[in-house]
Amino acid sequence: GAVVSQHPSRVICKSGTSVKIECRSLDFQATTMFWYRQFPKQSLMLMATSNEGSKATYEQGVEKDKFLINHASLTLSTLTVTSAHPEDSSFYICSARVPGGDLIGELFFGEGSRLTVL
Amino acid sequence: KQEVTQIPAALSVPEGENLVLNCSFTDSAIYNLQWFRQDPGKGLTSLLLIQSSQREQTSGRLNASLDKSSGRSTLYIAASQPGDSATYLCAVRDNYGQNFVFGPGTRLSVLP
């Protein structure tokens, strides 16, 4: 299958600071990537759809200024949690959809990033 | 709006048993459906992808079926092993958008 890499896997920060999480597609070009948030023992909540070269599309209730998404290249999307607060502590996961070939349409996920805001 | 449910929420079986996990969706106009497993504190691993024109997909001990008209998919796991213990999620992509809608997952425990 295709490989999506996410970094860092764990990050601890102080309240008020900003944290950047990277999502890379390693062996394919992803015009679209997705960012999810997952609370303990719950399913994934889509936060936004990241489109290469254009603005991200945010789901209802997700603050654009709080969660900045940049998809500057076909293999990299970043999520920046700005002015983080303890309630932002969560597990963030990115995914990318394979645009063509044998795996067309299949969704692959990064390993996730555990954010803890003190 | 597409809604996805999974039954049961949790399942515990002895090693060696065959088992079935269920996934239901409300809007049958789907593009494809994908099954994933998630280990605690980890990302999701893709298991099987079924296109809307397909009825089933198989990979090793896993078999996933799709019945679009009834809005259902099943994941069959043969000869379960303790290493199969994880949360299994199904996700549906409909014809209207790019993203997938996820079910809440089934937490599977296979006891040695």
XYZ file of N, CA and C in Angstrom:
690
model
N 0.816 -1.209 0.000
C 0.000 0.000 0.000
C 0.843 1.249 0.000
N 0.173 2.373 -0.101
C 0.861 3.658 -0.080
C 1.262 4.031 1.345
N 2.221 4.948 1.466
C 2.740 5.309 2.781
C 2.506 6.782 3.054
N 1.926 7.046 4.216
C 1.740 8.415 4.688
C 2.474 8.531 6.016
N 3.322 9.519 6.127
C 4.118 9.696 7.330
C 3.704 10.963 8.055
N 3.597 10.875 9.356
C 3.164 12.010 10.154
C 4.209 12.275 11.234
N 4.470 13.542 11.476
C 5.500 13.902 12.448
C 5.147 15.205 13.144
N 5.339 15.361 14.445
C 5.876 14.349 15.368
C 4.784 13.387 15.830
N 5.179 12.285 16.398
C 4.200 11.325 16.908
C 3.665 11.765 18.270
N 4.520 12.461 19.008
C 4.079 12.977 20.307
C 4.661 14.366 20.497
N 3.863 15.246 21.055
C 4.370 16.583 21.357
C 3.672 17.100 22.607
N 4.482 17.683 23.482
C 3.972 18.303 24.697
C 4.362 19.771 24.641
N 3.419 20.651 24.871
C 3.730 22.069 24.796
C 3.024 22.819 25.908
N 3.466 24.027 26.118
C 2.844 24.880 27.127
C 1.658 25.610 26.525
N 0.725 25.928 27.372
C -0.459 26.659 26.929
C -0.036 28.004 26.332
N -0.632 28.334 25.191
C -0.318 29.594 24.531
C 0.675 29.484 23.397
N 1.362 28.379 23.314
C 2.323 28.192 22.227
C 1.635 27.559 21.016
N 2.341 27.558 19.887
C 1.804 26.964 18.660
C 2.580 25.698 18.324
N 1.887 24.769 17.757
C 2.484 23.473 17.423
C 2.173 23.134 15.972
N 3.200 22.684 15.251
C 3.012 22.304 13.855
C 3.159 20.800 13.696
N 2.218 20.201 12.975
C 2.251 18.772 12.677
C 2.343 18.604 11.162
N 3.252 17.737 10.737
C 3.451 17.518 9.304
C 2.876 16.178 8.859
N 2.365 16.183 7.657
C 1.824 14.971 7.038
C 2.400 14.869 5.629
N 3.091 13.767 5.363
C 3.736 13.594 4.061
C 3.281 12.305 3.390
N 3.006 12.395 2.107
C 2.791 11.181 1.321
C 4.140 10.816 0.724
N 4.634 9.623 1.047
C 6.017 9.292 0.716
C 6.198 8.710 -0.679
N 5.194 8.020 -1.192
C 5.398 7.354 -2.478
C 4.301 7.663 -3.481
N 3.560 8.725 -3.228
C 2.580 9.155 -4.213
C 2.293 10.635 -3.995
N 1.715 11.249 -4.989
C 1.379 12.655 -4.880
C -0.088 12.782 -4.474
N -0.317 13.532 -3.441
C -1.672 13.656 -2.900
C -2.173 15.082 -3.099
N -3.107 15.254 -4.013
C -3.676 16.587 -4.194
C -4.614 16.938 -3.046
N -5.095 15.916 -2.381
C -6.021 16.130 -1.266
C -5.582 15.334 -0.054
N -5.517 16.016 1.070
C -5.246 15.356 2.346
C -6.325 15.765 3.338
N -6.501 14.936 4.333
C -7.546 15.170 5.322
C -6.934 15.186 6.715
N -7.470 16.059 7.555
C -7.032 16.122 8.952
C -8.207 15.749 9.854
N -7.911 14.828 10.787
C -8.922 14.350 11.714
C -8.450 14.572 13.141
N -9.429 14.605 14.010
C -9.152 14.648 15.437
C -9.891 13.473 16.063
N -9.245 12.832 17.019
C -9.861 11.682 17.651
C -9.755 11.801 19.158
N -10.909 11.751 19.837
C -10.945 11.753 21.281
C -10.901 10.309 21.765
N -10.491 10.121 23.022
C -10.339 8.748 23.534
C -11.580 7.896 23.327
N -11.379 6.735 22.774
C -12.428 5.740 22.555
C -13.551 6.254 21.661
N -13.248 7.209 20.840
C -14.235 7.710 19.888
C -13.685 7.589 18.477
N -14.590 7.727 17.522
C -14.156 7.619 16.135
C -13.530 8.931 15.674
N -13.156 8.959 14.423
C -12.471 10.124 13.886
C -13.456 11.230 13.536
N -13.056 12.446 13.843
C -13.851 13.603 13.478
C -13.079 14.398 12.424
N -13.657 14.517 11.244
C -12.990 15.273 10.188
C -12.937 16.747 10.572
N -11.735 17.314 10.512
C -11.572 18.727 10.815
C -11.587 19.562 9.528
N -10.810 19.098 8.548
C -10.681 19.894 7.327
C -10.126 19.051 6.204
N -10.408 19.510 5.005
C -9.863 18.903 3.798
C -8.837 19.865 3.232
N -7.646 19.338 3.028
C -6.536 20.168 2.575
C -6.296 19.948 1.090
N -6.356 21.005 0.314
C -6.175 20.918 -1.131
C -4.878 21.618 -1.537
N -4.068 20.932 -2.295
C -2.798 21.480 -2.723
C -2.994 22.750 -3.529
N -2.328 23.794 -3.100
C -2.354 25.051 -3.837
C -3.567 25.912 -3.602
N -4.448 25.513 -2.717
C -5.615 26.338 -2.424
C -5.952 26.257 -0.936
N -6.943 27.027 -0.556
C -7.310 27.066 0.858
C -7.992 25.776 1.293
N -7.787 25.448 2.540
C -8.421 24.254 3.089
C -9.912 24.485 3.294
N -10.651 23.412 3.249
C -12.088 23.454 3.520
C -12.322 22.907 4.917
N -12.854 23.737 5.785
C -13.029 23.357 7.184
C -14.452 22.850 7.429
N -14.553 21.878 8.328
C -15.855 21.384 8.733
C -16.496 22.383 9.693
N -17.809 22.275 9.763
C -18.547 23.185 10.640
C -18.077 23.033 12.076
N -17.840 24.165 12.716
C -17.430 24.136 14.116
C -15.929 24.119 14.331
N -15.162 23.973 13.265
C -13.702 23.977 13.387
C -13.186 25.378 13.080
N -12.427 25.938 14.015
C -11.958 27.314 13.857
C -10.777 27.388 12.890
N -10.944 28.133 11.832
C -9.891 28.258 10.818
C -8.649 28.927 11.379
N -8.851 29.917 12.232
C -7.702 30.659 12.758
C -6.982 29.884 13.849
N -7.655 28.918 14.379
C -7.077 28.095 15.442
C -6.257 26.952 14.854
N -6.791 26.368 13.826
C -6.149 25.216 13.187
C -5.794 25.608 11.745
N -4.559 26.057 11.594
C -4.096 26.529 10.293
C -3.583 25.351 9.468
N -4.089 25.240 8.267
C -3.678 24.153 7.389
C -3.041 24.725 6.137
N -1.879 24.164 5.807
C -1.161 24.577 4.621
C -0.787 23.351 3.807
N -1.116 23.378 2.526
C -0.822 22.232 1.643
C 0.005 22.787 0.489
N 1.279 23.054 0.796
C 2.130 23.790 -0.132
C 2.660 22.948 -1.280
N 2.688 21.640 -1.120
C 3.195 20.787 -2.196
C 2.324 19.541 -2.301
N 2.570 18.741 -3.324
C 1.759 17.548 -3.557
C 2.073 16.427 -2.579
N 3.081 16.624 -1.733
C 3.430 15.568 -0.789
C 3.434 16.030 0.656
N 3.073 17.266 0.920
C 3.163 17.770 2.283
C 1.986 18.668 2.638
N 1.358 18.339 3.757
C 0.350 19.206 4.353
C 0.717 19.395 5.814
N 0.498 20.598 6.329
C 0.813 20.855 7.731
C -0.417 21.399 8.451
N -0.527 20.998 9.707
C -1.569 21.503 10.593
C -0.871 22.233 11.728
N -1.193 23.502 11.913
C -0.628 24.261 13.027
C -1.735 24.607 14.006
N -1.558 24.145 15.235
C -2.490 24.480 16.296
C -1.951 25.747 16.942
N -2.646 26.852 16.767
C -2.152 28.135 17.249
C -2.673 28.424 18.653
N -1.821 29.047 19.439
C -2.185 29.414 20.807
C -2.908 28.248 21.494
N -2.210 27.152 21.581
C -2.820 25.924 22.086
C -3.258 26.050 23.544
N -4.372 25.404 23.853
C -4.888 25.343 25.209
C -5.097 23.879 25.592
N -5.218 23.594 26.879
C -5.383 22.199 27.297
C -6.526 21.468 26.590
N -7.582 22.171 26.240
C -8.703 21.501 25.565
C -8.369 21.081 24.133
N -7.234 21.570 23.617
C -6.779 21.144 22.290
C -6.020 19.824 22.351
N -5.740 19.366 23.547
C -5.040 18.082 23.699
C -5.881 16.985 23.066
N -5.272 16.244 22.180
C -6.018 15.229 21.445
C -5.062 14.429 20.578
N -5.625 13.502 19.850
C -4.879 12.712 18.877
C -5.277 13.228 17.498
N -4.307 13.719 16.757
C -4.575 14.272 15.430
C -4.013 13.316 14.378
N -4.829 13.006 13.380
C -4.410 12.058 12.343
C -4.657 12.668 10.972
N -3.698 12.472 10.084
C -3.893 12.933 8.719
C -4.070 11.732 7.803
N -4.656 11.968 6.668
C -4.784 10.909 5.673
C -4.682 11.518 4.284
N -4.388 10.661 3.334
C -4.301 11.095 1.944
C -4.938 10.036 1.070
N -5.548 10.491 0.011
C -6.206 9.557 -0.889
C -5.366 9.391 -2.137
N -5.171 8.145 -2.538
C -4.371 7.866 -3.730
C -5.156 8.300 -4.970
N -4.573 9.155 -5.792
C -5.329 9.718 -6.915
C -5.427 8.818 -8.128
N -4.568 7.820 -8.247
C -4.610 7.002 -9.453
C -3.918 5.683 -9.263
N -3.895 4.872 -10.324
C -3.222 3.579 -10.257
C -4.088 2.523 -9.600
N -3.456 1.423 -9.200
C -4.179 0.286 -8.633
C -4.891 0.634 -7.333
N -4.376 1.602 -6.597
C -4.944 1.922 -5.290
C -5.856 3.143 -5.359
N -6.327 3.473 -6.538
C -7.099 4.703 -6.713
C -8.279 4.761 -5.754
N -8.411 5.922 -5.111
C -9.523 6.130 -4.198
C -9.278 5.621 -2.790
N -8.250 4.832 -2.589
C -8.014 4.272 -1.257
C -7.382 5.327 -0.356
N -7.805 5.271 0.900
C -7.372 6.259 1.881
C -6.292 5.644 2.764
N -5.168 6.362 2.927
C -4.089 5.896 3.794
C -3.816 6.928 4.864
N -3.498 6.425 6.042
C -3.369 7.283 7.194
C -1.941 7.374 7.692
N -1.647 8.534 8.290
C -0.411 8.677 9.037
C -0.532 7.970 10.371
N 0.565 7.992 11.124
C 0.611 7.272 12.388
C -0.064 8.037 13.515
N -0.437 9.275 13.269
C -1.081 10.073 14.295
C -0.094 10.862 15.137
N -0.595 11.957 15.708
C 0.227 12.809 16.584
C -0.549 13.070 17.860
N 0.049 12.677 18.962
C -0.579 12.900 20.266
C -0.117 14.245 20.804
N -1.046 15.199 20.904
C -0.725 16.523 21.415
C -1.217 16.649 22.854
N -0.312 17.060 23.727
C -0.663 17.337 25.119
C -0.286 18.775 25.424
N -1.269 19.556 25.816
C -1.034 20.961 26.134
C -1.128 21.129 27.648
N -0.043 21.601 28.236
C 0.003 21.720 29.698
C -0.554 23.066 30.169
N -27.654 13.566 4.905
C -26.308 13.430 5.428
C -26.038 11.969 5.748
N -24.903 11.492 5.244
C -24.539 10.088 5.450
C -24.233 9.819 6.913
N -24.770 8.724 7.427
C -24.464 8.283 8.777
C -24.030 6.825 8.733
N -23.000 6.530 9.504
C -22.442 5.182 9.503
C -22.479 4.632 10.923
N -22.999 3.440 11.070
C -23.038 2.787 12.378
C -22.353 1.434 12.290
N -21.866 0.972 13.428
C -21.204 -0.325 13.482
C -21.701 -1.117 14.682
N -21.982 -2.365 14.422
C -22.450 -3.264 15.469
C -21.645 -4.560 15.393
N -21.180 -5.121 16.544
C -21.353 -4.555 17.878
C -20.317 -3.479 18.180
N -20.480 -2.784 19.284
C -19.495 -1.783 19.678
C -18.229 -2.452 20.192
N -18.413 -3.608 20.816
C -17.268 -4.359 21.331
C -17.565 -5.843 21.230
N -16.504 -6.618 21.057
C -16.660 -8.055 20.862
C -15.443 -8.760 21.437
N -15.704 -9.814 22.183
C -14.616 -10.591 22.765
C -14.827 -12.051 22.390
N -13.844 -12.668 21.765
C -13.983 -14.048 21.292
C -12.736 -14.839 21.637
N -12.862 -16.156 21.758
C -11.665 -16.982 21.960
C -10.912 -17.160 20.649
N -9.646 -17.371 20.766
C -8.799 -17.566 19.594
C -9.314 -18.707 18.726
N -9.252 -18.508 17.423
C -9.650 -19.555 16.487
C -11.059 -19.387 15.941
N -11.854 -18.563 16.596
C -13.225 -18.380 16.119
C -13.270 -17.524 14.851
N -14.302 -17.824 14.044
C -14.605 -16.956 12.907
C -15.591 -15.900 13.396
N -15.467 -14.682 12.902
C -16.357 -13.642 13.391
C -16.738 -12.671 12.282
N -17.831 -11.961 12.532
C -18.354 -11.001 11.561
C -18.579 -9.660 12.239
N -18.059 -8.622 11.626
C -18.308 -7.260 12.081
C -19.228 -6.581 11.071
N -20.149 -5.778 11.585
C -21.154 -5.173 10.721
C -21.008 -3.661 10.614
N -21.313 -3.169 9.451
C -21.272 -1.734 9.177
C -22.521 -1.377 8.379
N -23.228 -0.344 8.812
C -24.430 0.091 8.099
C -24.321 1.570 7.746
N -24.858 1.933 6.600
C -24.838 3.337 6.187
C -26.202 3.723 5.644
N -26.546 4.992 5.792
C -27.914 5.427 5.509
C -28.154 5.808 4.047
N -27.125 6.277 3.368
C -27.288 6.708 1.975
C -26.564 5.710 1.077
N -27.299 5.043 0.230
C -26.712 3.975 -0.591
C -25.924 4.498 -1.798
N -25.972 5.804 -2.029
C -25.229 6.377 -3.161
C -23.772 6.567 -2.770
N -23.071 5.466 -2.645
C -21.693 5.551 -2.202
C -20.724 5.342 -3.354
N -19.541 5.905 -3.196
C -18.477 5.756 -4.186
C -17.645 4.517 -3.871
N -17.292 4.376 -2.584
C -16.625 3.165 -2.128
C -16.723 3.058 -0.609
N -16.267 1.949 -0.085
C -16.276 1.704 1.362
C -14.945 1.070 1.727
N -14.402 1.484 2.850
C -13.085 1.000 3.239
C -13.118 0.537 4.699
N -12.448 -0.563 4.959
C -12.302 -1.072 6.323
C -10.875 -0.808 6.809
N -10.779 -0.404 8.089
C -9.495 -0.114 8.698
C -9.395 -0.830 10.044
N -8.161 -0.996 10.507
C -7.965 -1.382 11.895
C -7.109 -0.305 12.555
N -7.366 -0.094 13.833
C -6.595 0.872 14.585
C -6.164 0.233 15.891
N -4.862 0.220 16.110
C -4.322 -0.231 17.381
C -4.262 0.966 18.323
N -4.321 0.729 19.636
C -4.368 1.843 20.604
C -3.235 2.838 20.400
N -3.579 4.104 20.306
C -2.586 5.155 20.173
C -1.893 5.215 18.828
N -2.447 4.526 17.852
C -1.819 4.489 16.528
C -2.756 5.041 15.469
N -2.201 5.212 14.268
C -3.025 5.611 13.140
C -3.838 4.432 12.633
N -4.464 4.628 11.497
C -5.319 3.596 10.919
C -4.576 2.844 9.827
N -4.797 1.552 9.795
C -4.211 0.709 8.758
C -5.319 0.249 7.827
N -5.146 0.492 6.540
C -6.157 0.082 5.576
C -6.169 -1.442 5.447
N -7.360 -2.019 5.491
C -7.508 -3.464 5.353
C -8.038 -3.828 3.967
N -9.183 -3.259 3.634
C -9.828 -3.595 2.369
C -10.597 -2.388 1.864
N -10.570 -2.202 0.559
C -11.358 -1.160 -0.089
C -12.296 -1.832 -1.068
N -13.577 -1.512 -0.977
C -14.552 -2.061 -1.914
C -15.136 -0.917 -2.726
N -14.988 -0.987 -4.033
C -15.600 0.017 -4.896
C -17.104 -0.242 -4.963
N -17.865 0.762 -5.346
C -19.325 0.638 -5.338
C -19.818 -0.440 -6.302
N -19.022 -0.749 -7.317
C -19.424 -1.753 -8.305
C -19.077 -3.175 -7.857
N -18.373 -3.317 -6.752
C -17.944 -4.630 -6.283
C -18.855 -5.134 -5.181
N -18.854 -6.439 -4.992
C -19.666 -7.030 -3.930
C -18.812 -7.537 -2.778
N -17.553 -7.842 -3.066
C -16.691 -8.278 -1.978
C -15.230 -8.131 -2.354
N -14.394 -8.141 -1.303
C -12.953 -8.127 -1.466
C -12.364 -9.046 -0.415
N -11.266 -9.687 -0.774
C -10.633 -10.637 0.140
C -9.155 -10.334 0.249
N -8.651 -10.483 1.484
C -7.220 -10.354 1.710
C -6.856 -11.286 2.855
N -6.201 -12.382 2.534
C -5.814 -13.342 3.566
C -7.022 -13.892 4.304
N -7.032 -13.706 5.626
C -8.148 -14.220 6.435
C -9.329 -13.264 6.490
N -9.237 -12.157 5.786
C -10.286 -11.147 5.811
C -11.110 -11.177 4.528
N -12.408 -11.019 4.718
C -13.312 -10.907 3.576
C -14.328 -9.828 3.896
N -14.443 -8.847 3.014
C -15.422 -7.797 3.205
C -16.454 -7.868 2.096
N -17.716 -7.736 2.475
C -18.786 -7.745 1.485
C -19.492 -6.401 1.497
N -20.159 -6.114 0.398
C -20.891 -4.854 0.278
C -22.239 -5.105 -0.370
N -23.291 -4.631 0.291
C -24.638 -4.667 -0.274
C -25.142 -3.231 -0.244
N -24.967 -2.551 -1.360
C -25.310 -1.124 -1.411
C -26.792 -0.885 -1.186
N -27.612 -1.719 -1.795
C -29.060 -1.479 -1.747
C -29.593 -1.523 -0.324
N -29.004 -2.374 0.509
C -29.459 -2.456 1.897
C -28.603 -1.603 2.820
N -27.594 -0.964 2.291
C -26.735 -0.093 3.092
C -25.919 -0.850 4.122
N -25.339 -1.971 3.700
C -24.616 -2.784 4.671
C -23.312 -3.323 4.111
N -22.364 -3.464 5.017
C -21.109 -4.136 4.701
C -20.725 -4.987 5.891
N -20.112 -6.118 5.627
C -19.616 -6.964 6.710
C -18.143 -7.241 6.501
N -17.443 -7.372 7.603
C -16.047 -7.800 7.584
C -15.970 -9.137 8.283
N -15.567 -10.140 7.552
C -15.464 -11.494 8.080
C -13.997 -11.784 8.370
N -13.735 -12.225 9.597
C -12.373 -12.589 9.981
C -12.364 -14.076 10.300
N -11.584 -14.817 9.566
C -11.516 -16.262 9.764
C -10.391 -16.620 10.736
N -10.641 -17.653 11.517
C -9.620 -18.191 12.430
C -8.906 -17.078 13.185
N -9.652 -16.367 13.982
C -9.117 -15.183 14.660
C -7.912 -15.508 15.541
N -7.030 -14.515 15.657
C -5.803 -14.651 16.446
C -5.702 -13.484 17.419
N -4.974 -13.653 18.518
C -4.814 -12.525 19.460
C -4.287 -11.257 18.797
N -3.478 -11.402 17.769
C -2.955 -10.240 17.051
C -4.008 -9.476 16.273
N -5.184 -10.056 16.153
C -6.288 -9.354 15.488
C -6.972 -8.354 16.416
N -6.632 -8.412 17.691
C -7.250 -7.507 18.664
C -6.936 -6.062 18.298
N -7.971 -5.274 18.100
C -7.837 -3.879 17.674
C -9.240 -3.305 17.539
N -9.316 -2.042 17.179
C -10.599 -1.446 16.825
C -10.716 -1.431 15.311
N -11.848 -1.882 14.819
C -12.083 -1.953 13.385
C -13.107 -0.885 12.985
N -12.727 -0.077 12.030
C -13.608 1.003 11.582
C -13.942 0.820 10.115
N -15.175 1.125 9.790
C -15.531 1.195 8.378
C -15.749 2.665 8.026
N -15.497 3.001 6.792
C -15.652 4.375 6.329
C -16.261 4.362 4.937
N -17.172 5.268 4.711
C -17.909 5.327 3.457
C -17.635 6.653 2.759
N -17.334 6.566 1.499
C -17.212 7.775 0.693
C -18.421 7.836 -0.237
N -19.147 8.929 -0.154
C -20.334 8.995 -1.001
C -20.006 9.676 -2.329
N -21.011 9.757 -3.174
C -20.805 10.301 -4.517
C -20.751 11.822 -4.552
N -21.000 12.452 -3.401
C -21.162 13.898 -3.424
C -19.918 14.652 -2.968
N -19.070 13.981 -2.217
C -17.936 14.696 -1.653
C -16.650 13.909 -1.725
N -15.607 14.493 -1.210
C -14.291 13.872 -1.271
C -13.982 13.027 -0.040
N -14.582 13.401 1.074
C -14.118 12.776 2.303
C -14.944 11.542 2.651
N -14.420 10.807 3.602
C -15.058 9.600 4.088
C -15.809 9.908 5.383
N -16.889 9.201 5.598
C -17.611 9.261 6.867
C -17.315 7.980 7.620
N -16.851 8.111 8.841
C -16.434 6.951 9.609
C -17.518 6.465 10.556
N -17.551 5.164 10.754
C -18.363 4.588 11.807
C -17.622 4.719 13.132
N -18.302 4.408 14.228
C -17.693 4.548 15.561
C -16.704 3.445 15.890
N -16.713 2.368 15.109
C -15.752 1.288 15.339
C -16.294 0.159 16.180
N -15.695 -0.997 15.997
C -15.949 -2.175 16.837
C -14.628 -2.555 17.488
N -14.642 -2.616 18.805
C -13.424 -2.971 19.543
C -13.383 -4.478 19.724
N -12.424 -5.121 19.096
C -12.326 -6.581 19.099
C -11.212 -7.054 20.023
N -11.537 -8.009 20.853
C -10.526 -8.664 21.689
C -10.553 -10.156 21.386
N -9.425 -10.696 20.993
C -9.310 -12.127 20.739
C -8.464 -12.714 21.859
N -9.073 -13.585 22.616
C -8.422 -14.121 23.806
C -7.640 -15.388 23.484
N -6.412 -15.466 23.978
C -5.591 -16.666 23.699
C -6.106 -17.885 24.463
